[in-house]
CSV table of C-alpha atoms and ligand atoms in Angstrom, one decimal:
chain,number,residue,atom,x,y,z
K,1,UNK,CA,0.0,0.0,0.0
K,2,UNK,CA,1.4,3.5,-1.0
K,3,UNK,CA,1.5,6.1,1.4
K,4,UNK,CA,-1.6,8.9,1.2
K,5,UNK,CA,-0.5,12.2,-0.4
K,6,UNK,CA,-1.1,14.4,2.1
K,7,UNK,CA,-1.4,13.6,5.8
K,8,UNK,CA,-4.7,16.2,7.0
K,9,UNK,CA,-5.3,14.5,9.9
K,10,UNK,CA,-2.5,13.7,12.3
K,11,UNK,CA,-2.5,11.9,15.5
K,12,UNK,CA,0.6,12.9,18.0
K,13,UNK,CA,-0.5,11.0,20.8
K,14,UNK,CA,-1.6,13.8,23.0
K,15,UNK,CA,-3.3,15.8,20.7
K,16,UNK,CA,-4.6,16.0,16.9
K,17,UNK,CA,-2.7,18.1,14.3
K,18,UNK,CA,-5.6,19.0,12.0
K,19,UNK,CA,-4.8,20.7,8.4
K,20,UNK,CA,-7.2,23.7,8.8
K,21,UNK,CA,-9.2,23.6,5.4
K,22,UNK,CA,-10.4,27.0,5.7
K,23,UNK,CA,-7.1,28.4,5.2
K,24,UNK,CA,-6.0,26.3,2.0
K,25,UNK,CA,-4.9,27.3,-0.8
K,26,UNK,CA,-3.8,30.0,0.9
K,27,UNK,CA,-1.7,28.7,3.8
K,28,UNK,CA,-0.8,25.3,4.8
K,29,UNK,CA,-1.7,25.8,8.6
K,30,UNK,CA,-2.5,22.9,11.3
K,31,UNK,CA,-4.9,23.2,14.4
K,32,UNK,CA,-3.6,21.6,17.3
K,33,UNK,CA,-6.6,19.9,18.9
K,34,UNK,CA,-6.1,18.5,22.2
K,35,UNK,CA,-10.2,18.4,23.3
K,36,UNK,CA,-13.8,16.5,22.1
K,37,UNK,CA,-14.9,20.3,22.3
K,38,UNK,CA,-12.4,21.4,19.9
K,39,UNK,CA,-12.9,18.8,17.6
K,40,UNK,CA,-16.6,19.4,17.6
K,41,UNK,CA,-16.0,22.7,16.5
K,42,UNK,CA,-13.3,21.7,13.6
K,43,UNK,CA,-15.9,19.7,12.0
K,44,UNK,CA,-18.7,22.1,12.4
K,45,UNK,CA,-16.7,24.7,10.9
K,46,UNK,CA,-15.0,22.6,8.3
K,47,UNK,CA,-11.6,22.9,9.0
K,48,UNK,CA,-11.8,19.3,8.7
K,49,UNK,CA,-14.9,17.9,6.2
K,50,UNK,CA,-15.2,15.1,4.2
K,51,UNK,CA,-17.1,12.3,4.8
K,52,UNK,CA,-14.2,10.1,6.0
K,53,UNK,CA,-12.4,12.5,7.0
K,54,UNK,CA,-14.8,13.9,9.1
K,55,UNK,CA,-15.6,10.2,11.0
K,56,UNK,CA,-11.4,9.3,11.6
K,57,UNK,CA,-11.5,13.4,13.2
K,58,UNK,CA,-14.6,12.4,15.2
K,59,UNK,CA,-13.1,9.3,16.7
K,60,UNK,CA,-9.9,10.9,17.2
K,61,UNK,CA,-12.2,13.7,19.2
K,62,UNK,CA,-14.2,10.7,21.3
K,63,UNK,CA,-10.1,9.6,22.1
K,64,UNK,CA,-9.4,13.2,23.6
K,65,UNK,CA,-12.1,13.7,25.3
K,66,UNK,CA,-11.9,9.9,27.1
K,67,UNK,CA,-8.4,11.2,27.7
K,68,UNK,CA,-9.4,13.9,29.6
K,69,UNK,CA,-11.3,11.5,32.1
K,70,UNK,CA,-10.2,9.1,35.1
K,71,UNK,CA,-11.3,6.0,37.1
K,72,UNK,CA,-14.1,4.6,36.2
K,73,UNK,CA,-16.8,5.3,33.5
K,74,UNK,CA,-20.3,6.3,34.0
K,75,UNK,CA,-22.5,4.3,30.9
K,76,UNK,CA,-24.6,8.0,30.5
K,77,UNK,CA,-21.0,9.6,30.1
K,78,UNK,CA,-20.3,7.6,27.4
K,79,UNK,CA,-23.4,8.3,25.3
K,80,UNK,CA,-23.3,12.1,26.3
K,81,UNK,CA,-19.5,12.1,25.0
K,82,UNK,CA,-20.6,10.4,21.4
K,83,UNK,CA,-23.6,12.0,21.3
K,84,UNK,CA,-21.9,15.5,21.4
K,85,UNK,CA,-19.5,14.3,18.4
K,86,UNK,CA,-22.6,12.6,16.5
K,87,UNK,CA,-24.1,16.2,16.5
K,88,UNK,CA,-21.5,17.9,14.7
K,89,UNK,CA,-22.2,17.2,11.0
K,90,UNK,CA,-25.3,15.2,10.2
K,91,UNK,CA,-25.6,14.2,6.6
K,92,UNK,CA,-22.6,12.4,6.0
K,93,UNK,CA,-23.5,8.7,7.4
K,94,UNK,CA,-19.9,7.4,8.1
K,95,UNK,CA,-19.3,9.7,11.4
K,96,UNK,CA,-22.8,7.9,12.8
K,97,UNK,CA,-21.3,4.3,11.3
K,98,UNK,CA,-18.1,5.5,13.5
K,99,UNK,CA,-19.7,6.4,16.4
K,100,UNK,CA,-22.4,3.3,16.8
K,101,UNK,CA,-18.5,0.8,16.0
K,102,UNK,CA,-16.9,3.0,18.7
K,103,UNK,CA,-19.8,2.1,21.0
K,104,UNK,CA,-19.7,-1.3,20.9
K,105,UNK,CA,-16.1,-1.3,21.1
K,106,UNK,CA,-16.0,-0.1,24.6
K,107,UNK,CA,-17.4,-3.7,25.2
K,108,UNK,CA,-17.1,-4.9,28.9
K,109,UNK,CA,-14.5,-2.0,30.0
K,110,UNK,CA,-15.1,0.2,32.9
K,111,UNK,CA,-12.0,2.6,33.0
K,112,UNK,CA,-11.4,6.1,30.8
K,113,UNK,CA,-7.7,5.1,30.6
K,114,UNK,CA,-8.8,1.7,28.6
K,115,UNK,CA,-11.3,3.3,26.5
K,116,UNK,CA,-9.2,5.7,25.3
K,117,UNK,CA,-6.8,3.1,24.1
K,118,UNK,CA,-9.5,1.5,22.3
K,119,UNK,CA,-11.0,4.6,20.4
K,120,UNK,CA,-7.3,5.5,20.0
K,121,UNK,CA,-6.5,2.1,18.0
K,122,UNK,CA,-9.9,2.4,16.3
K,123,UNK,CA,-8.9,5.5,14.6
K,124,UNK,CA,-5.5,4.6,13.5
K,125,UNK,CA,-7.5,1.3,12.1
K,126,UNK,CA,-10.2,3.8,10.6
K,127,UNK,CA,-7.2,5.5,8.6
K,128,UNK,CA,-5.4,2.3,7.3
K,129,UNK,CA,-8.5,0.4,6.0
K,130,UNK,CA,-10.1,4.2,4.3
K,131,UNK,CA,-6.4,4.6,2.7
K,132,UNK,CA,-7.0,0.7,1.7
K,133,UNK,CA,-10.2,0.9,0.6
K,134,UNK,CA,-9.6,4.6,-1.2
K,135,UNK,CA,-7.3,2.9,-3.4
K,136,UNK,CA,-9.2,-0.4,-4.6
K,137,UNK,CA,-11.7,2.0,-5.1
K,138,UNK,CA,-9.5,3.7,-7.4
K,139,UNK,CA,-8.9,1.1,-9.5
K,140,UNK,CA,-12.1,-0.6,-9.7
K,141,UNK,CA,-12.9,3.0,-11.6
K,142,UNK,CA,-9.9,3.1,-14.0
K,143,UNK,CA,-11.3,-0.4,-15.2
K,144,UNK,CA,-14.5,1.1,-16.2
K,145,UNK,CA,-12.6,3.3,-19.0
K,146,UNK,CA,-11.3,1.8,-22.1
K,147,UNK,CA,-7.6,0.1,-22.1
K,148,UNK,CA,-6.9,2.1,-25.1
K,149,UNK,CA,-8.5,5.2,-24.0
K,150,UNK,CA,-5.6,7.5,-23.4
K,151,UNK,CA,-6.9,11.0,-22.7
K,152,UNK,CA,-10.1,11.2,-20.3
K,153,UNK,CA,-11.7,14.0,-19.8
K,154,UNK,CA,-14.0,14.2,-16.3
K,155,UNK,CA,-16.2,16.6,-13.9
K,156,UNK,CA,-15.9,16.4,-10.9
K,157,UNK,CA,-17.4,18.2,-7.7
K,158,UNK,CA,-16.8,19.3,-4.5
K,159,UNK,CA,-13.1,17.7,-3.2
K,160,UNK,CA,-13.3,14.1,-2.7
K,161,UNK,CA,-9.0,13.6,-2.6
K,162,UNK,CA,-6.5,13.2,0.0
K,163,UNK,CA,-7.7,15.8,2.0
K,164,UNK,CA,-11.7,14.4,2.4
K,165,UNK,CA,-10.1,11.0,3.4
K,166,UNK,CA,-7.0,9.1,4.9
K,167,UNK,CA,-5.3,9.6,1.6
K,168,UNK,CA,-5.9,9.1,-2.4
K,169,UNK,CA,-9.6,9.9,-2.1
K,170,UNK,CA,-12.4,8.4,-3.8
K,171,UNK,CA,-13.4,10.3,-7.5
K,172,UNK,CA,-10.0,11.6,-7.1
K,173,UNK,CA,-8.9,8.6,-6.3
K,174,UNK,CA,-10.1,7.3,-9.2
K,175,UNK,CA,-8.5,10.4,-11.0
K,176,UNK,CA,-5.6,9.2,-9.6
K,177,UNK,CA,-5.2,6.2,-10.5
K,178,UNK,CA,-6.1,6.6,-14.3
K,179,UNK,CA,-3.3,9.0,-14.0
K,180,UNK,CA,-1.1,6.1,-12.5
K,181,UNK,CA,-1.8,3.7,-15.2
K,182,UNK,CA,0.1,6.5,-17.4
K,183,UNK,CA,-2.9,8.1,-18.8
K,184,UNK,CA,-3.6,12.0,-19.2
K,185,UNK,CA,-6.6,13.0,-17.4
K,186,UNK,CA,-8.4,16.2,-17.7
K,187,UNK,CA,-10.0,17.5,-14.6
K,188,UNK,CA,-13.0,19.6,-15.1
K,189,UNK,CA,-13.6,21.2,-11.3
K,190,UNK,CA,-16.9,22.5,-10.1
K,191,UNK,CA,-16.0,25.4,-7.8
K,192,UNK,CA,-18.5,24.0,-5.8
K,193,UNK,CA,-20.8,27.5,-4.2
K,194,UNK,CA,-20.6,28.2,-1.5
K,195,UNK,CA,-17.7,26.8,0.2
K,196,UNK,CA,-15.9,26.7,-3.2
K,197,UNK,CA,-14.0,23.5,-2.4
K,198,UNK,CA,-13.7,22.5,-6.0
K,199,UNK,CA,-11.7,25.8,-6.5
K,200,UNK,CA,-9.5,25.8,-3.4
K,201,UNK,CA,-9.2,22.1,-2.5
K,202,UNK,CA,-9.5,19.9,-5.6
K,203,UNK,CA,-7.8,22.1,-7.6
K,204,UNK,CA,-4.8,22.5,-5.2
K,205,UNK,CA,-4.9,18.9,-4.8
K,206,UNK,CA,-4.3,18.2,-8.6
K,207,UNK,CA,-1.6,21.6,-8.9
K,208,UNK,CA,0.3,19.5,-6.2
K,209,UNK,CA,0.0,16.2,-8.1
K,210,UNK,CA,0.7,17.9,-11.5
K,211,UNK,CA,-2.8,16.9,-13.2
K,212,UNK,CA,-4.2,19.0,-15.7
K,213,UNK,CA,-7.4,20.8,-14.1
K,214,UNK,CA,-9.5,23.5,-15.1
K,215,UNK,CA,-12.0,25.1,-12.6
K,216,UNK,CA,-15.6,25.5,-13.9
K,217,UNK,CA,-18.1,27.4,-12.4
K,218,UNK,CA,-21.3,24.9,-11.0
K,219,UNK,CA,-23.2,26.1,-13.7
K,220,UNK,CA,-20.6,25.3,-16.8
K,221,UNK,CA,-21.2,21.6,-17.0
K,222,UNK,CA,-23.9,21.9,-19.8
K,223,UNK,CA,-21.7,24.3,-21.6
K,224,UNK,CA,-19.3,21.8,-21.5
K,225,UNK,CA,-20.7,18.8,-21.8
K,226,UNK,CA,-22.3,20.9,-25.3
K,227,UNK,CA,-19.0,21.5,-26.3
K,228,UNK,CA,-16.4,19.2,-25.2
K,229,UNK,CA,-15.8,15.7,-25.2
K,230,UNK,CA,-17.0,14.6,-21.5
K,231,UNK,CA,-15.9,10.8,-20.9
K,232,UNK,CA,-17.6,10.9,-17.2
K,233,UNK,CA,-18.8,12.5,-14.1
K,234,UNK,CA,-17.6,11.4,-11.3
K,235,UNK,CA,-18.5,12.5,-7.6
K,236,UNK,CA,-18.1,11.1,-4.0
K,237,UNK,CA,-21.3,11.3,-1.3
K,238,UNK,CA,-22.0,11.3,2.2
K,239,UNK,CA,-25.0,8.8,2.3
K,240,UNK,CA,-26.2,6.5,0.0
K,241,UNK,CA,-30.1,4.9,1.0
K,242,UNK,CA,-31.1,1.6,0.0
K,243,UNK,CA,-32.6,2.8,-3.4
K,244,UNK,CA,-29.1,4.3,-4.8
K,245,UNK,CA,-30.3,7.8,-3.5
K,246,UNK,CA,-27.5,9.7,-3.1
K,247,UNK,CA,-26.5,12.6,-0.7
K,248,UNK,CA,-23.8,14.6,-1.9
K,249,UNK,CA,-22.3,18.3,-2.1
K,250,UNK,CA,-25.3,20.7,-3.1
K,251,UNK,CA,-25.1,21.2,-7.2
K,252,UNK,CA,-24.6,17.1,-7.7
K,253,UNK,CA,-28.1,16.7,-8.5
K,254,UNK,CA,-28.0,19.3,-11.2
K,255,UNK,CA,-24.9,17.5,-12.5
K,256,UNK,CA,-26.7,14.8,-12.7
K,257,UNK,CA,-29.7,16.0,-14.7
K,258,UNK,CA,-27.0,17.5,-17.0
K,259,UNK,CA,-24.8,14.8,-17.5
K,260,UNK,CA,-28.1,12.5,-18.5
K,261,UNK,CA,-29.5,15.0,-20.9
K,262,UNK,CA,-26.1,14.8,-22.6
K,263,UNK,CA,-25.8,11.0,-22.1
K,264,UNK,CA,-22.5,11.0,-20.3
K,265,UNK,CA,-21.6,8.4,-17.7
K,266,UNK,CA,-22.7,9.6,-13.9
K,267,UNK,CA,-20.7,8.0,-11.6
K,268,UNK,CA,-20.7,7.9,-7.5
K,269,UNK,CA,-17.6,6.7,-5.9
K,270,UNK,CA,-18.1,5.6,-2.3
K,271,UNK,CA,-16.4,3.2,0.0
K,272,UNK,CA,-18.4,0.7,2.0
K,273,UNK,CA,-19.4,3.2,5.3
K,274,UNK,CA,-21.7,5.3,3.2
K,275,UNK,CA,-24.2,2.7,2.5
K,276,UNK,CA,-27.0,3.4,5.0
K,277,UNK,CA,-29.8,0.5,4.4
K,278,UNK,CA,-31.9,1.1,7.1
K,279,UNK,CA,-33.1,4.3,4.9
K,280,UNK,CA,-35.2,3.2,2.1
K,281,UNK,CA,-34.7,6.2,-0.3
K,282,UNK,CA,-33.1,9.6,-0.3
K,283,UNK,CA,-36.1,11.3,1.5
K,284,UNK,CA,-35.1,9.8,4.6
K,285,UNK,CA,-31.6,11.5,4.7
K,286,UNK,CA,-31.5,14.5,6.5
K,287,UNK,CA,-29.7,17.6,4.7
K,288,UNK,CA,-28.1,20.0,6.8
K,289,UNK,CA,-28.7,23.5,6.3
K,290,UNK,CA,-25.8,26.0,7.0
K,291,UNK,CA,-25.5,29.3,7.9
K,292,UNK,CA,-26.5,31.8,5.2
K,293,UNK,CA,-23.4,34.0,5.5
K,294,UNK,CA,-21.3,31.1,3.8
K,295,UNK,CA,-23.6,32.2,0.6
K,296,UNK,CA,-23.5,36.2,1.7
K,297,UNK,CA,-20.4,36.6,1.7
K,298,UNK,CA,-16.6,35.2,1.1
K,299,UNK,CA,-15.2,34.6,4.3
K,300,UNK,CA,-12.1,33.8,2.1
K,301,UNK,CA,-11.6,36.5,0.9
K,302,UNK,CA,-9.4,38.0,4.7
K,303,UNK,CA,-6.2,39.4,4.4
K,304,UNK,CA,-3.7,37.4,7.0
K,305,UNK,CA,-5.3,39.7,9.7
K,306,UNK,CA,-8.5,38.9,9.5
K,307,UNK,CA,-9.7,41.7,7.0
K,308,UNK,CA,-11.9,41.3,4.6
K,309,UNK,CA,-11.1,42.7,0.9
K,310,UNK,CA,-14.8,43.1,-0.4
K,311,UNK,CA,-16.7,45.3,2.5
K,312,UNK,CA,-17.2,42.3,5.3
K,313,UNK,CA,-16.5,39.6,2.9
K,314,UNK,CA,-19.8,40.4,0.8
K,315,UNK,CA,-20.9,39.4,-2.5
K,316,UNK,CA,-24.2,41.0,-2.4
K,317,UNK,CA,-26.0,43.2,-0.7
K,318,UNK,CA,-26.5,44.1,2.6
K,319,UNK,CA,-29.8,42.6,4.2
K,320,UNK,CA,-29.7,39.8,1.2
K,321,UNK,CA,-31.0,36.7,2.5
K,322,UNK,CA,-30.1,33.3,1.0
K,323,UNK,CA,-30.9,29.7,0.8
K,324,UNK,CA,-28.2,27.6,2.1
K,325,UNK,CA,-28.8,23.4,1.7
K,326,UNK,CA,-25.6,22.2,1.7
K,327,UNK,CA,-26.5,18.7,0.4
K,328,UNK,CA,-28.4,17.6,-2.0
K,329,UNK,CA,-29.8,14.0,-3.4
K,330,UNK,CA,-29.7,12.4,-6.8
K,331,UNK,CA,-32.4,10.1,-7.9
K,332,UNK,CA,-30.8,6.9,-8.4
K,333,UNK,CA,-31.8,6.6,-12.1
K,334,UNK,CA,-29.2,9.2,-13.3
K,335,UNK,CA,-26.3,7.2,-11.3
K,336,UNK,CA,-24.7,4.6,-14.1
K,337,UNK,CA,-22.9,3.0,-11.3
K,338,UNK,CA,-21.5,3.0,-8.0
K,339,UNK,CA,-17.9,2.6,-7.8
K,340,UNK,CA,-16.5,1.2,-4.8
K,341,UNK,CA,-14.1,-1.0,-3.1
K,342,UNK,CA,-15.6,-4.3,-3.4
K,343,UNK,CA,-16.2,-3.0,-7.7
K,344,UNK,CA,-18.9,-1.6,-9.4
K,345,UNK,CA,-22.5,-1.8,-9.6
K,346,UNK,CA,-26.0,-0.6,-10.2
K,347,UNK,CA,-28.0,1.1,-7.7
K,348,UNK,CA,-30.2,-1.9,-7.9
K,349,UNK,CA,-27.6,-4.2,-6.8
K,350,UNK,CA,-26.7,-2.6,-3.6
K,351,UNK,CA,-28.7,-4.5,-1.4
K,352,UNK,CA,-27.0,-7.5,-3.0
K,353,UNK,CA,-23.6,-5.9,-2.6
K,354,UNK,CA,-23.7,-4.6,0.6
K,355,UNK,CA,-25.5,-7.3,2.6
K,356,UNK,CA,-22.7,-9.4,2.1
K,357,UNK,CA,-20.0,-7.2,3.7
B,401,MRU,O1,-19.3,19.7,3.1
B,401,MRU,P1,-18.2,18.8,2.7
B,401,MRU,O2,-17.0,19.5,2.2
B,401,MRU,O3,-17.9,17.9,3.9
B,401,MRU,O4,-18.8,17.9,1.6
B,401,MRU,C1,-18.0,16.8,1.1
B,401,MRU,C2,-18.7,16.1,0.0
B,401,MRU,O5,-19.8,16.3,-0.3
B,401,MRU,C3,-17.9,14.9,-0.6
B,401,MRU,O6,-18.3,14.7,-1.9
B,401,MRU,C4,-18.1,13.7,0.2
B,401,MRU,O7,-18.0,13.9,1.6
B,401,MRU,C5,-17.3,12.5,-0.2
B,401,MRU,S1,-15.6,12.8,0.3
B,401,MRU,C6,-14.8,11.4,-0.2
């Protein structure tokens, strides 16, 4: 297994050395986290976000926060600690997965001390088997493009890479590992509104990794797919429902809708953990709605000190209000297929698939 290309999420023992998202592309700064409270906050704020990346971080944050305890454990502590993390993000599925795992992993024990060494080696385990699973992933999707193919040309949305998981990411991934097989890829990057994390994250991923990548604007695609050869689309998700629903990054679903009219391949790259069966279809999973300044204004826009270039950061005017769902869901009929770890399949396989995991 090759190492991941960048290392986000850091665990030094007493504390967790967090890549702060927020600040990229502009600086390469890391929190040091050293409480539940803390990390809580990182993933509310997205200075950590993903939908892997946010579940290693949360268990990381149960690990600090049993650290911060002694003797022996009250069973209500233990739910109020995971609880308190569970709350942080709520679409994503694979923090929950995470949480209920780190749960049952406390088994018989009764001490902090021993606890904390369990969710410790639990999230070390998380990032070995994501990194593992990221890259299977990876290849299962080159397979799906011609051997002789040797330029692709793909959209992608939001940033699903290195920096939403333990390492080589999972439309990335697949990015990346077209581009390992030796062939060119061109990245066509959503910006992604309103975080713009097709602008600052995927597109500094592929500068770093020396893939050719052009950032589009959300609404672009039909342009594009109208005037350039498209081979796929290919997006990552926080929840996928029993149906082939899928939750992902607000502006898939228009992707989607786009990339059918023009009859170009729409696929979802997910590893195992964001299966959730027990939801039937996509209306089940919840959507979390953000705060409307994140679509007001550019809080990236700060000088080093905190100023903002555009009057407070604003992009319109003042007393605008704005709707802000971060997530959205694509029917299952627009997704081709679902590539994953254990290789790829229709939406109506996934009962199949997954039940025997
Ligand atoms: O709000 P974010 O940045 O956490 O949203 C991330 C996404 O929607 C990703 O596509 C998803 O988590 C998959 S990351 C491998």
């Amino acid at each position: 297994m090759s190492q991941p290309e960048f290392l986000p999420i850091q665990w030094k023992s007493t504390f967790l050395s967090l890549l702060d998202q927020r600040a990229l592309p502009g600086k390469k700064e890391f929190l040091q986290i050293h409480t539940v409270e803390d990390t809580i906050d990182a993933i509310r704020d997205m200075a950590v976000r993903g939908a892997p990346a946010i579940a290693i971080t949360g268990i990381f944050g149960l690990t600090l926060g049993a650290k911060k305890k002694s003797g022996n454990i009250i069973p209500e502590e233990i739910d109020s600690l995971i609880n308190q993390v569970f709350e942080s993000r709520p679409t994503a599925v694979n923090l929950s997965f995470a949480l209920q795992e780190a749960k049952k992993r406390v088994g018989e024990e009764t001490d902090w001390e021993s606890i904390a060494k369990i969710w410790e080696s639990f999230a070390l385990e998380m990032m070995v088997d994501d990194l593992k699973a990221n890259q299977a992933l990876g290849q299962n999707g080159a397979e799906l493009f011609p051997k002789d193919q040797n330029q692709i040309h793909i959209i992608t949305h939001c940033n699903t890479g290195a920096l939403a998981t333990a390492g080589h990411g999972t439309a990335l991934g697949v990015i990346r590992s077209l581009r390992d097989q030796g062939k060119k890829v061109v990245v066509y990057a959503d910006e992604t509104r309103p975080f713009l994390q097709g602008s600052r994250l995927t597109a500094f991923e592929m500068l770093e990794e020396g893939i050719e990548c052009y950032i589009i604007t959300d609404g672009m695609s039909g342009w594009l797919m109208n005037h350039r050869k498209i081979d796929a689309v290919l997006v990552g998700c926080d929840r996928v429902a029993a149906n082939g629903d899928t939750a992902n990054k607000i502006g898939t679903y228009n992707l989607a809708i786009v990339a059918h009219e023009h009859n170009v391949p729409f696929y979802v790259c997910a590893t195992k953990d964001s299966f959730d069966l027990n939801l039937k279809t996509g209306d089940e999973i919840p959507i979390e709605m953000r705060k409307e300044s994140e679509v007001t204004q550019f809080d990236f826009l700060k000088t080093a000190d905190g100023k903002y270039l555009l009057p407070e950061g604003k992009t319109s005017p003042i007393g605008a209000r704005a709707l802000n769902p971060s997530f959205d869901i694509t029917k299952a009929k627009f997704i081709k297929n679902f590539i994953t770890e254990m290789g790829c399949f229709v939406p109506g396989e996934i009962l199949v698939r997954l039940k025997s995991v």
